[in-house]
XYZ file of C-alpha atoms in Angstrom:
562
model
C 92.454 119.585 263.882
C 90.498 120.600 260.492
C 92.557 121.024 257.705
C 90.257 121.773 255.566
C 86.473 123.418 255.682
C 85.754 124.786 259.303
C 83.546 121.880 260.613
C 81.733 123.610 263.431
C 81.832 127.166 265.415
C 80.682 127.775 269.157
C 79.464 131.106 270.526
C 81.216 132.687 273.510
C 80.825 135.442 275.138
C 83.094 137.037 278.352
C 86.015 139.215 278.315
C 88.574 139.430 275.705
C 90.586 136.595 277.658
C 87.863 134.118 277.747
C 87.609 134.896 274.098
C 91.101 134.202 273.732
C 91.784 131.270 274.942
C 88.607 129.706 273.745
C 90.287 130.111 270.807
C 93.237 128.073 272.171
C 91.431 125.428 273.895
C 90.678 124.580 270.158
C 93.976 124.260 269.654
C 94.739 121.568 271.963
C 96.409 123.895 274.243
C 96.172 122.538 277.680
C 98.729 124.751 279.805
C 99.166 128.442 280.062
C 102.806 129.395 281.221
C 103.319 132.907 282.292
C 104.509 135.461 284.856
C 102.345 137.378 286.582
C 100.740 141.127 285.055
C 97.866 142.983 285.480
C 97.642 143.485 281.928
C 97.055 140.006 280.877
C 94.960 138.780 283.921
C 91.676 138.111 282.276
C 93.500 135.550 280.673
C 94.218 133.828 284.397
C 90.464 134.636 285.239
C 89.340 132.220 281.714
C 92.237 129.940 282.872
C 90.737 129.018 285.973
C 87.011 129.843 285.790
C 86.529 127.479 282.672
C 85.095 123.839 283.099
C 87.335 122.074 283.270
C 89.900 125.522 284.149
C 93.191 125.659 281.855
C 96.605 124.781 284.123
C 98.173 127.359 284.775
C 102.202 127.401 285.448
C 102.867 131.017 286.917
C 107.536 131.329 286.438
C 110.158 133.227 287.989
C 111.233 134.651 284.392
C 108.981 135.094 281.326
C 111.888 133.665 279.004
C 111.310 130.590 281.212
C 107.528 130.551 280.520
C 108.316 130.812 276.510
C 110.739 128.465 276.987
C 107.878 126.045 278.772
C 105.706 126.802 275.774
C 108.236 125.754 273.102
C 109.690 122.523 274.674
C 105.164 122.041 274.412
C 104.692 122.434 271.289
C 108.331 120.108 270.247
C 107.790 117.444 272.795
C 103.758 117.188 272.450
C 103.697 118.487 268.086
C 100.767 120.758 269.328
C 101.182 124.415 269.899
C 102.609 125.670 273.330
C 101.263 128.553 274.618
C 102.846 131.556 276.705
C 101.174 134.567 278.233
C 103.464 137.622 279.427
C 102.821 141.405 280.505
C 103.137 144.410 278.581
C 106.823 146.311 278.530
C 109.593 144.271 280.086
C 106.924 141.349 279.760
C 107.658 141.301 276.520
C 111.283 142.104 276.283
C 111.885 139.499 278.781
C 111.112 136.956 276.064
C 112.887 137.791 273.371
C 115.332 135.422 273.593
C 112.974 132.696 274.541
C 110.699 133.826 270.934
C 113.462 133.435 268.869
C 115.144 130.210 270.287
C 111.593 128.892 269.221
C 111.945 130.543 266.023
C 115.139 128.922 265.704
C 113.960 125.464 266.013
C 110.846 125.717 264.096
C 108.495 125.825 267.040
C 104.917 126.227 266.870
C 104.272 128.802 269.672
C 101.925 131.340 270.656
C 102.684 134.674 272.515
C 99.957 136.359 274.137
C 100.895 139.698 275.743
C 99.373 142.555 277.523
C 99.653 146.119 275.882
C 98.905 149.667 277.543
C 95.700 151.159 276.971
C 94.690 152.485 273.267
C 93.049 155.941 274.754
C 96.346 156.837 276.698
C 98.642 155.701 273.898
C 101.694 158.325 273.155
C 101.109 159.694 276.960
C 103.554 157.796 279.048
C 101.341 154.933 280.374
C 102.789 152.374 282.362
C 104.728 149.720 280.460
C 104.013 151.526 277.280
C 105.810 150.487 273.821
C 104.777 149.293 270.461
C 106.052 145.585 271.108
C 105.513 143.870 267.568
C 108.322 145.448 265.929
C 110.692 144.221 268.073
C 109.268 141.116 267.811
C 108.664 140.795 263.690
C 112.046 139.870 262.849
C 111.814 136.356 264.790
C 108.195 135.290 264.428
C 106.184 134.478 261.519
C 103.786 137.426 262.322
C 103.453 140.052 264.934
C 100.784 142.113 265.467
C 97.975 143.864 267.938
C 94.532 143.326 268.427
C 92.425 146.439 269.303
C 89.170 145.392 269.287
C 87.255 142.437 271.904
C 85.068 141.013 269.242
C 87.775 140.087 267.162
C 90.203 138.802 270.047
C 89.345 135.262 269.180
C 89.819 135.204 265.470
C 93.241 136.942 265.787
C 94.045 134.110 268.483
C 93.145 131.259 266.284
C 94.747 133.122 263.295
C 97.958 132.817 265.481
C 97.698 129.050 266.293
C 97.040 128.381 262.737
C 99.742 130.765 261.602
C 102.310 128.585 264.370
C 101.413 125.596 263.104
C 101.240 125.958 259.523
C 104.985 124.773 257.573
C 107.480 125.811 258.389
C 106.626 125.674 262.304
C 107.395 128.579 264.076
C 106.474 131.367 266.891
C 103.712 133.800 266.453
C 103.003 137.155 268.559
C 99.939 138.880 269.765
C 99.555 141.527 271.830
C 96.166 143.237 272.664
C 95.195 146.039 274.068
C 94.324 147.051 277.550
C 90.639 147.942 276.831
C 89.989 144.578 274.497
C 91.515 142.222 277.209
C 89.433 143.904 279.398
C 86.130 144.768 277.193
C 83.017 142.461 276.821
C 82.314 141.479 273.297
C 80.284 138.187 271.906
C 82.182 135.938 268.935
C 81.995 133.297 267.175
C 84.725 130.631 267.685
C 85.697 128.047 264.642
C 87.293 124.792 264.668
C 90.801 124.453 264.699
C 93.151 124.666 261.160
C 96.456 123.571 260.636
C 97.142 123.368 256.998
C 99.466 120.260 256.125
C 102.378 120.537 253.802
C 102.046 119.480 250.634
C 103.731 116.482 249.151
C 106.946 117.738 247.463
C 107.226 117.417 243.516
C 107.711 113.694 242.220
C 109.898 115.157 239.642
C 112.433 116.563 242.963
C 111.955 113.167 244.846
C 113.051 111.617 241.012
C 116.314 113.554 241.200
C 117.481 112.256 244.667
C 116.517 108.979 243.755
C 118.685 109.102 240.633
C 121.729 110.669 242.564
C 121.327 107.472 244.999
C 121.686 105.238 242.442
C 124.905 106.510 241.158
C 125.909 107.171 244.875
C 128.762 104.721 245.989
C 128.772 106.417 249.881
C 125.712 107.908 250.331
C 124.681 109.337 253.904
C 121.399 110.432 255.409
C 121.268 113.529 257.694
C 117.635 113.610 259.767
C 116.960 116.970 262.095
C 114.990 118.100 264.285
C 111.422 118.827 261.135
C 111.422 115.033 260.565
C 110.279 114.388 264.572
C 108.130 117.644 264.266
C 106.597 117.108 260.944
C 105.346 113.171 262.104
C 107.955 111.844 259.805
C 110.119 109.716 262.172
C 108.510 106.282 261.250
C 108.466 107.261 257.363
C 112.438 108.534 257.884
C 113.485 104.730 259.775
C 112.115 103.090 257.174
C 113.045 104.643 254.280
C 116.476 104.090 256.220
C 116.208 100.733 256.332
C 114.788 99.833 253.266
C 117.668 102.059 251.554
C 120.139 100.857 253.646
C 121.349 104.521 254.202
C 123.600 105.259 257.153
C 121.984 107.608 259.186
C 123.302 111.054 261.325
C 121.062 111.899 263.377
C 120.754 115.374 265.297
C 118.434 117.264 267.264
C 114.735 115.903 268.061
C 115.594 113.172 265.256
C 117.612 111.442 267.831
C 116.271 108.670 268.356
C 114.642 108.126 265.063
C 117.584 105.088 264.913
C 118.032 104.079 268.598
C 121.265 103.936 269.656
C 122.943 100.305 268.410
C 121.305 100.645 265.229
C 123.523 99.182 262.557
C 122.207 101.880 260.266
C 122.942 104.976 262.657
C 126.952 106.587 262.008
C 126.306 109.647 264.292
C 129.784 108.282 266.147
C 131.404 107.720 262.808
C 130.230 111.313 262.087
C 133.199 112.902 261.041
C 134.351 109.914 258.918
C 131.209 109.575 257.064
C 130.766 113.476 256.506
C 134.723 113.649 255.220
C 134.196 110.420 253.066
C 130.802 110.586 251.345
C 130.191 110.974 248.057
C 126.473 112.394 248.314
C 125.070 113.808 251.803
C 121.206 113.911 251.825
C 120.021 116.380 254.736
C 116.009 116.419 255.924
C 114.651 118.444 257.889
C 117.110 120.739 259.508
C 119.432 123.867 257.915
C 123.067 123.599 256.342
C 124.549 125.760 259.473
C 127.305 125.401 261.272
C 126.162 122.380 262.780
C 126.895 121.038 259.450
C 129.801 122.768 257.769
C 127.422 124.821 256.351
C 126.794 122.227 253.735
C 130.290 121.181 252.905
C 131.093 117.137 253.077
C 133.535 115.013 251.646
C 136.876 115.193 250.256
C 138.276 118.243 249.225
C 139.421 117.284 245.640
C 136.180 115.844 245.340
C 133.168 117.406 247.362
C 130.388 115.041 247.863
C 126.998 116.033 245.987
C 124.551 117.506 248.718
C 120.687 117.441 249.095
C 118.356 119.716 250.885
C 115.063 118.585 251.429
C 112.941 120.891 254.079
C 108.643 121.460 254.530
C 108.785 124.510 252.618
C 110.643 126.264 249.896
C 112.061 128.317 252.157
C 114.023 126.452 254.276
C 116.376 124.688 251.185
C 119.662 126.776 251.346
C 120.423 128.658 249.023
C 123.897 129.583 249.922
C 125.770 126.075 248.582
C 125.527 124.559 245.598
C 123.011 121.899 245.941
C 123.038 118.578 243.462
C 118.961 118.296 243.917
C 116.490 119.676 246.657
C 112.573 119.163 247.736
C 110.258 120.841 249.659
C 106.798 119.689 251.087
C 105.247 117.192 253.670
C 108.887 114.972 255.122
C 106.791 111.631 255.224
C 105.842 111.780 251.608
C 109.524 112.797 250.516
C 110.384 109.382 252.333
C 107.205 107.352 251.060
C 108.316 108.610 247.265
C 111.837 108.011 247.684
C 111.343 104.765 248.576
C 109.131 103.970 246.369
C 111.198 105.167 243.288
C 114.049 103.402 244.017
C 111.989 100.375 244.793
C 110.433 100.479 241.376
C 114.130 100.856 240.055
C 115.687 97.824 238.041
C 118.328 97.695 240.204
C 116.152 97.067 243.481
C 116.705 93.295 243.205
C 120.076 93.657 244.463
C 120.826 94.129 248.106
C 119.827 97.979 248.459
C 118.085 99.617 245.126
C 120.802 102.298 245.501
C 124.469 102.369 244.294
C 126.212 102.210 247.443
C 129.193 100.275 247.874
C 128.447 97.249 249.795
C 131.322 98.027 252.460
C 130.636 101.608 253.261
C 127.757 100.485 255.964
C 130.082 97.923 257.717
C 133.202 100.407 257.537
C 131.122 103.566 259.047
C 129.369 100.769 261.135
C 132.703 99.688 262.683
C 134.127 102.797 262.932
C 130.859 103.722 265.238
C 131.769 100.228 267.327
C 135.476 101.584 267.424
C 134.615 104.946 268.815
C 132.304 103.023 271.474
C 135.385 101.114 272.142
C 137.048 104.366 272.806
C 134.508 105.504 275.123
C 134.723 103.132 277.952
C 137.722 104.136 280.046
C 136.782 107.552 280.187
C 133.024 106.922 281.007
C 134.398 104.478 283.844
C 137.048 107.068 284.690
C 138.036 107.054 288.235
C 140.180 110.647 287.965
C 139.720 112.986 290.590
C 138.938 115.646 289.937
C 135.704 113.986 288.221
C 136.023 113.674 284.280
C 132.950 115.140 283.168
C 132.104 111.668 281.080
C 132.114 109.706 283.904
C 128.709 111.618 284.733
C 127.237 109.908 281.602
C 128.474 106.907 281.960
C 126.743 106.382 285.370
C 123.544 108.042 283.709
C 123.899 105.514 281.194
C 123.129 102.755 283.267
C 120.064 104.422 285.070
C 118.009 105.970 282.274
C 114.769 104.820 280.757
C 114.642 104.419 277.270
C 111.969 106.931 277.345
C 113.766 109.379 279.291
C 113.592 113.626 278.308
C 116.787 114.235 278.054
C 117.525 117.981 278.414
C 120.718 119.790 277.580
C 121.114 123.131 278.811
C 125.447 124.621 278.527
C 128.640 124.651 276.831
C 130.755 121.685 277.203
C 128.794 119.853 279.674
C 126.332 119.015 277.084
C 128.678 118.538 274.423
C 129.342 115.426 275.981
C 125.849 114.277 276.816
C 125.659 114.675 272.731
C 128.505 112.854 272.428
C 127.421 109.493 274.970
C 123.602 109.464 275.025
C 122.116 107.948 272.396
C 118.264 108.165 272.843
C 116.205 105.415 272.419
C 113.646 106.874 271.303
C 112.585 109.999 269.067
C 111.158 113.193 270.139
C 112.910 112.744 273.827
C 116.040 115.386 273.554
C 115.623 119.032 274.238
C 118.551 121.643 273.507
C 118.804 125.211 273.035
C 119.795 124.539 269.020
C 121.591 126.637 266.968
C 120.581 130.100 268.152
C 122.575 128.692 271.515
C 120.451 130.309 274.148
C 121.397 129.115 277.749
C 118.926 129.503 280.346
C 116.130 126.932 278.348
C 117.085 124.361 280.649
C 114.216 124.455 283.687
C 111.639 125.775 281.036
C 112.164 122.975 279.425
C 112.307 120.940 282.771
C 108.790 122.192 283.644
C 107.265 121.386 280.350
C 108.689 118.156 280.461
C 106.968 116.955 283.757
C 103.799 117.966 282.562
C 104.152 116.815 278.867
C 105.638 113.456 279.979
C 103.940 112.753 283.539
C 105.493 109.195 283.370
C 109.115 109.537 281.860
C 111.986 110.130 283.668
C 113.217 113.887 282.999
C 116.881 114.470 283.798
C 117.967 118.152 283.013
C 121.859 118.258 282.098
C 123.164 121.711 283.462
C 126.153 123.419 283.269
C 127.605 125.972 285.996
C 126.831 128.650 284.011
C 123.304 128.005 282.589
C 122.424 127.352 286.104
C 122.985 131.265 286.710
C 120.264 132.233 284.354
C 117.573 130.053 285.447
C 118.217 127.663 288.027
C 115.581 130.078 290.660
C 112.584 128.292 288.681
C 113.381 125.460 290.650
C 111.391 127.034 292.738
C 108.543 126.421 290.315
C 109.232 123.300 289.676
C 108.590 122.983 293.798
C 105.731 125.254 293.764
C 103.681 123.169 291.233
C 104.984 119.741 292.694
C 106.951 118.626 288.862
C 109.990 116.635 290.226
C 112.281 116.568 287.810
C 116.516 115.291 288.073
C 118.908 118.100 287.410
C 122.785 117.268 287.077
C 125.348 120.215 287.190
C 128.242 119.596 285.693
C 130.338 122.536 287.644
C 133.793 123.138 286.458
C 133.491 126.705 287.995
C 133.815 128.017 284.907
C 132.463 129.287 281.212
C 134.240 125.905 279.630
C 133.233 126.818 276.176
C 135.076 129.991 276.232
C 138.137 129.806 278.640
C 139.464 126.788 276.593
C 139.257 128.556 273.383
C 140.057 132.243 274.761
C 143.829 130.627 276.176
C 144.556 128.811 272.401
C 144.091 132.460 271.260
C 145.719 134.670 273.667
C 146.977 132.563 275.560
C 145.646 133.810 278.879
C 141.727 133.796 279.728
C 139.632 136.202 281.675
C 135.899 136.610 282.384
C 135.691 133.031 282.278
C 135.923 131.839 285.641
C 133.168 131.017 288.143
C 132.805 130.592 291.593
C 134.432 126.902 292.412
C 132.815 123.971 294.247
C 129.276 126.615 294.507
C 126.735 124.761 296.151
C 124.275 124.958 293.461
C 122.354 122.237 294.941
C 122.362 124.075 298.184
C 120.277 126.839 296.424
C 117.647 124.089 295.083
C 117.189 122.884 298.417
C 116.403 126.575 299.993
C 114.133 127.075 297.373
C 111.869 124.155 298.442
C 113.918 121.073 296.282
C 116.409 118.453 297.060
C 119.923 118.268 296.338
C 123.496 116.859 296.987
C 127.276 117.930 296.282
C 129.225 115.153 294.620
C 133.201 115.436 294.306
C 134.286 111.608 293.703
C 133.256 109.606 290.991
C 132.240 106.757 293.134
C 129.697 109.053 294.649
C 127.978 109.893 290.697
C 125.864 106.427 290.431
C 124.453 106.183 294.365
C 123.574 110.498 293.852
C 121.966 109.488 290.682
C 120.147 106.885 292.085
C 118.597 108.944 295.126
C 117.887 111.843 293.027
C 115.356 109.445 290.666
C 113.868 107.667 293.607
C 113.177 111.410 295.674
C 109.808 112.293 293.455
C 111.279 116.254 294.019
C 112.685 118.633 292.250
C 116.654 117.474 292.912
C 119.952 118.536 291.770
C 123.123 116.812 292.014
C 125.990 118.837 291.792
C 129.333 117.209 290.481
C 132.704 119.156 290.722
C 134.158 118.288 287.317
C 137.940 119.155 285.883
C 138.193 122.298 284.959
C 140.968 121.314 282.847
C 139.113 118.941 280.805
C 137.831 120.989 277.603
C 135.162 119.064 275.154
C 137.000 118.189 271.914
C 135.507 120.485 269.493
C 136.757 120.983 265.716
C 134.473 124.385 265.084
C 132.943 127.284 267.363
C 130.402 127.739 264.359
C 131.940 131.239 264.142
């Protein structure tokens, strides 16, 4: 992509959907997810009446086709891209558009609109879409006119890609989708950040030299920006521990010496100064508070833009621009420093790596009867600890529930970064087979293992008939307690009783994978996890194994992020 002067322009002429996505194909976009609507089919006539034609993954859901696009554009770093039809089209995807928006997604939203000459007359389908869509995108708008269908489409991609990441929405009308019009197409543009002030970088350098427990938080921007090799480094030249979380998973592999995600609460209650790239102060973190409480550590925000550093804690120092050149000047600073003959150029203590670093190899310790568990019924770690022993390290690893995947968070340690899809903090369910499909296609090699709870399986588990339709095998495990684990737990500590919690028991969720086309098994034992996990990898379909779990068993979590 050109990030700077456009370096050339083609000519194309068609409908306004050939004109469209030639603007994408400059993009890099090389799938088109979607549901079915006469409103947006000139797009599926350019799709497949290009050389070479555009695939085209037609979903039972539109959320699950934005949700396709979004696990795109964060497993891939190029825009995803999701068609839907006008009306419920649209509506459909809400929560799909701002799960993206959530995790900083670059994604594009095409979507049908009723005709401009009937507007205000009751047409089929017919309502103004972008406000409901302007709150959770970077920019929503229509395009009315054919000849300028391909500028507003490569405005979008550019607008999605530009930092911070994020979706973008574009609906046009009936008679420019339609209409014949003649444009000129331009390169593609995706502005880069730029490098954040040396004078910010100078701060955090300074506050790690007087640091005596300093601790590195990476999220999900580092893998997203390209910063992941800049981030291990700096790492390991600092000798930082690191906490790792979302799509910066990975960016230590699991074993690192550096990495202290199991020693997380230790080293978040402990430090002295708590450094966090490239994803928010939420919940997920405290909201930004760490360390003791008669003596708070000193916290650093560092995000791609201005706008993501919070602004609702008190913050010791903060940057904003590209995350590889925060890392590069960091590093450099401290390396310049005096002090950088000694050990680590910083001011860390020389025991507060090996005591997070044995607290992590305690909590490992801790680990192993439970992921060997023989109980009956099945502890839900057992699950992972049979996974453990199959997966690849360059496995998608896909977490779609409550509780269920609060334990895959809490075993699986990627290898690798960039390989671990969740909702995030918006805490959608239902992004789990999107994400499947996009997967498959994304990583045609990898092993893709979708973790599902009971209850995310009722919002999307019918797209494994998608998954069959367009041949993308892919593993699914269902962790079924029968129940909504994340609130029944809670819900009896509170009232002491629980209702709209439960779910059907034993359901044969793999029963309805294997109607629909896929492959599937119940599993109530523990003995029967690893030889079901085993014949689910080696059946090139879509296949689920579904594991009865104790419903008793609750994940043990110290905040609801309420």
């Amino acid at each position: 992509m050109t990030a700077g002067n456009v370096a050339s322009v083609v000519r194309v002429s068609g409908h306004g959907g050939a004109l469209a996505l030639a603007a994408a194909r400059r993009y890099g976009v090389s799938a088109l997810f979607t549901l079915s609507g006469g409103h947006v089919f000139p797009l599926y006539d350019a799709a497949v009446t290009t050389d070479p034609p555009l695939r085209l993954v037609d979903v039972r859901h539109e959320q699950t086709a934005v949700f396709a696009a979004e696990a795109t554009a964060r497993l891939t770093r190029t825009p995803g891209l999701a068609a839907v039809t006008a009306g419920p089209g649209v509506t459909n995807s809400v929560s799909a558009v701002t799960t993206a928006w959530f995790n900083g997604a670059p994604v594009v939203v095409l979507a049908g609109r009723a005709p401009d000459y009937r507007w205000g007359t009751g047409s089929l389908q017919e309502i103004d879409h972008p406000p409901l869509l302007a709150p959770v995108t970077k920019r929503a708008w229509t395009e009315h006119e054919t000849a300028k269908v391909a500028d507003s489409v490569g405005e979008a991609f550019q607008l999605a890609l530009s930092p911070h990441r994020g979706p973008v929405f574009l609906d046009i009308s009936l008679e420019a989708i339609y209409g014949q019009a003649e444009a000129d197409v331009p390169d593609a543009m995706a502005p880069a950040a730029p490098a954040p002030d040396a004078g910010d970088v100078g701060q955090v350098a300074a506050l790690l030299r007087e640091a005596r427990r300093p601790v590195l938080i990476l999220g999900s921007d580092v893998w997203l920006g390209g910063a992941q090799d800049a981030a291990r480094l700096a790492a390991e030249e600092l000798q930082l521990p690191v906490i790792a979380n979302g799509q910066a998973r990975g960016v230590l592999p699991g074993g690192h010496d550096l990495l202290a995600t199991r020693a997380r609460s230790m080293a978040l209650r402990t430090a002295d100064l708590v450094i966090v790239v490239g994803t928010p102060l939420d919940f997920r973190l405290g909201y930004g508070s760490f360390g003791p409480q008669d003596a708070p550590a000193r916290v650093v925000h560092v995000a791609d833009t201005a706008g993501g550093i919070a602004t609702h804690v008190s913050l010791a120092a903060s940057a904003a621009g590209d995350l590889t050149a925060f890392f590069t000047e960091l590093t450099a600073q401290l390396a310049d420093h005096p002090g950088a003959g000694r050990r680590t150029p910083t001011g860390a203590d020389p025991h507060w790596g090996p005591r997070l670093a044995e607290a992590v190899r305690a909590a490992a310790a801790a680990d192993v009867p439970l992921l060997a568990s023989d109980a009956s019924p099945v502890h839900p770690a057992r699950i992972y600890g049979e996974l453990l022993k199959v997966l690849d390290d360059d496995a998608v690893i896909i977490g779609d529930g409550g509780d269920f995947v609060s334990f895959a968070g809490k075993y699986l340690e990627p290898a690798r970064p960039g390989g671990w899809l969740d909702p995030g903090p918006f805490g959608c369910l239902g992004t789990g087979l999107g994400y499947a499909i996009a997967a498959r296609i994304a990583r045609p090699a990898a092993q893709v293992v979708l973790l599902l709870g009971d209850g995310a399986a009722g919002f999307s588990l019918m797209d494994a008939d998608t998954l069959v339709r367009h041949r993308l095998p892919v593993v699914i495990i269902c962790g079924n307690n029968g129940g909504w684990g994340l609130e029944k737990h809670p819900m009896r500590a509170l009232y002491g009783y629980d209702v709209a919690a439960d779910l059907q028991p034993g359901c044969r969720y793999d029963e309805v994978v294997r109607a629909l086309g896929g492959a599937g098994e119940l599993v109530a034992a523990a003995a029967g996890i690893g030889p079901a996990l085993r014949r689910a990898f080696a059946a090139n379909a879509p296949y689920l194994v579904n594991v009865l779990t104790d419903p008793e068993v609750a994940y043990p979590r110290s905040t609801t992020g309420v």
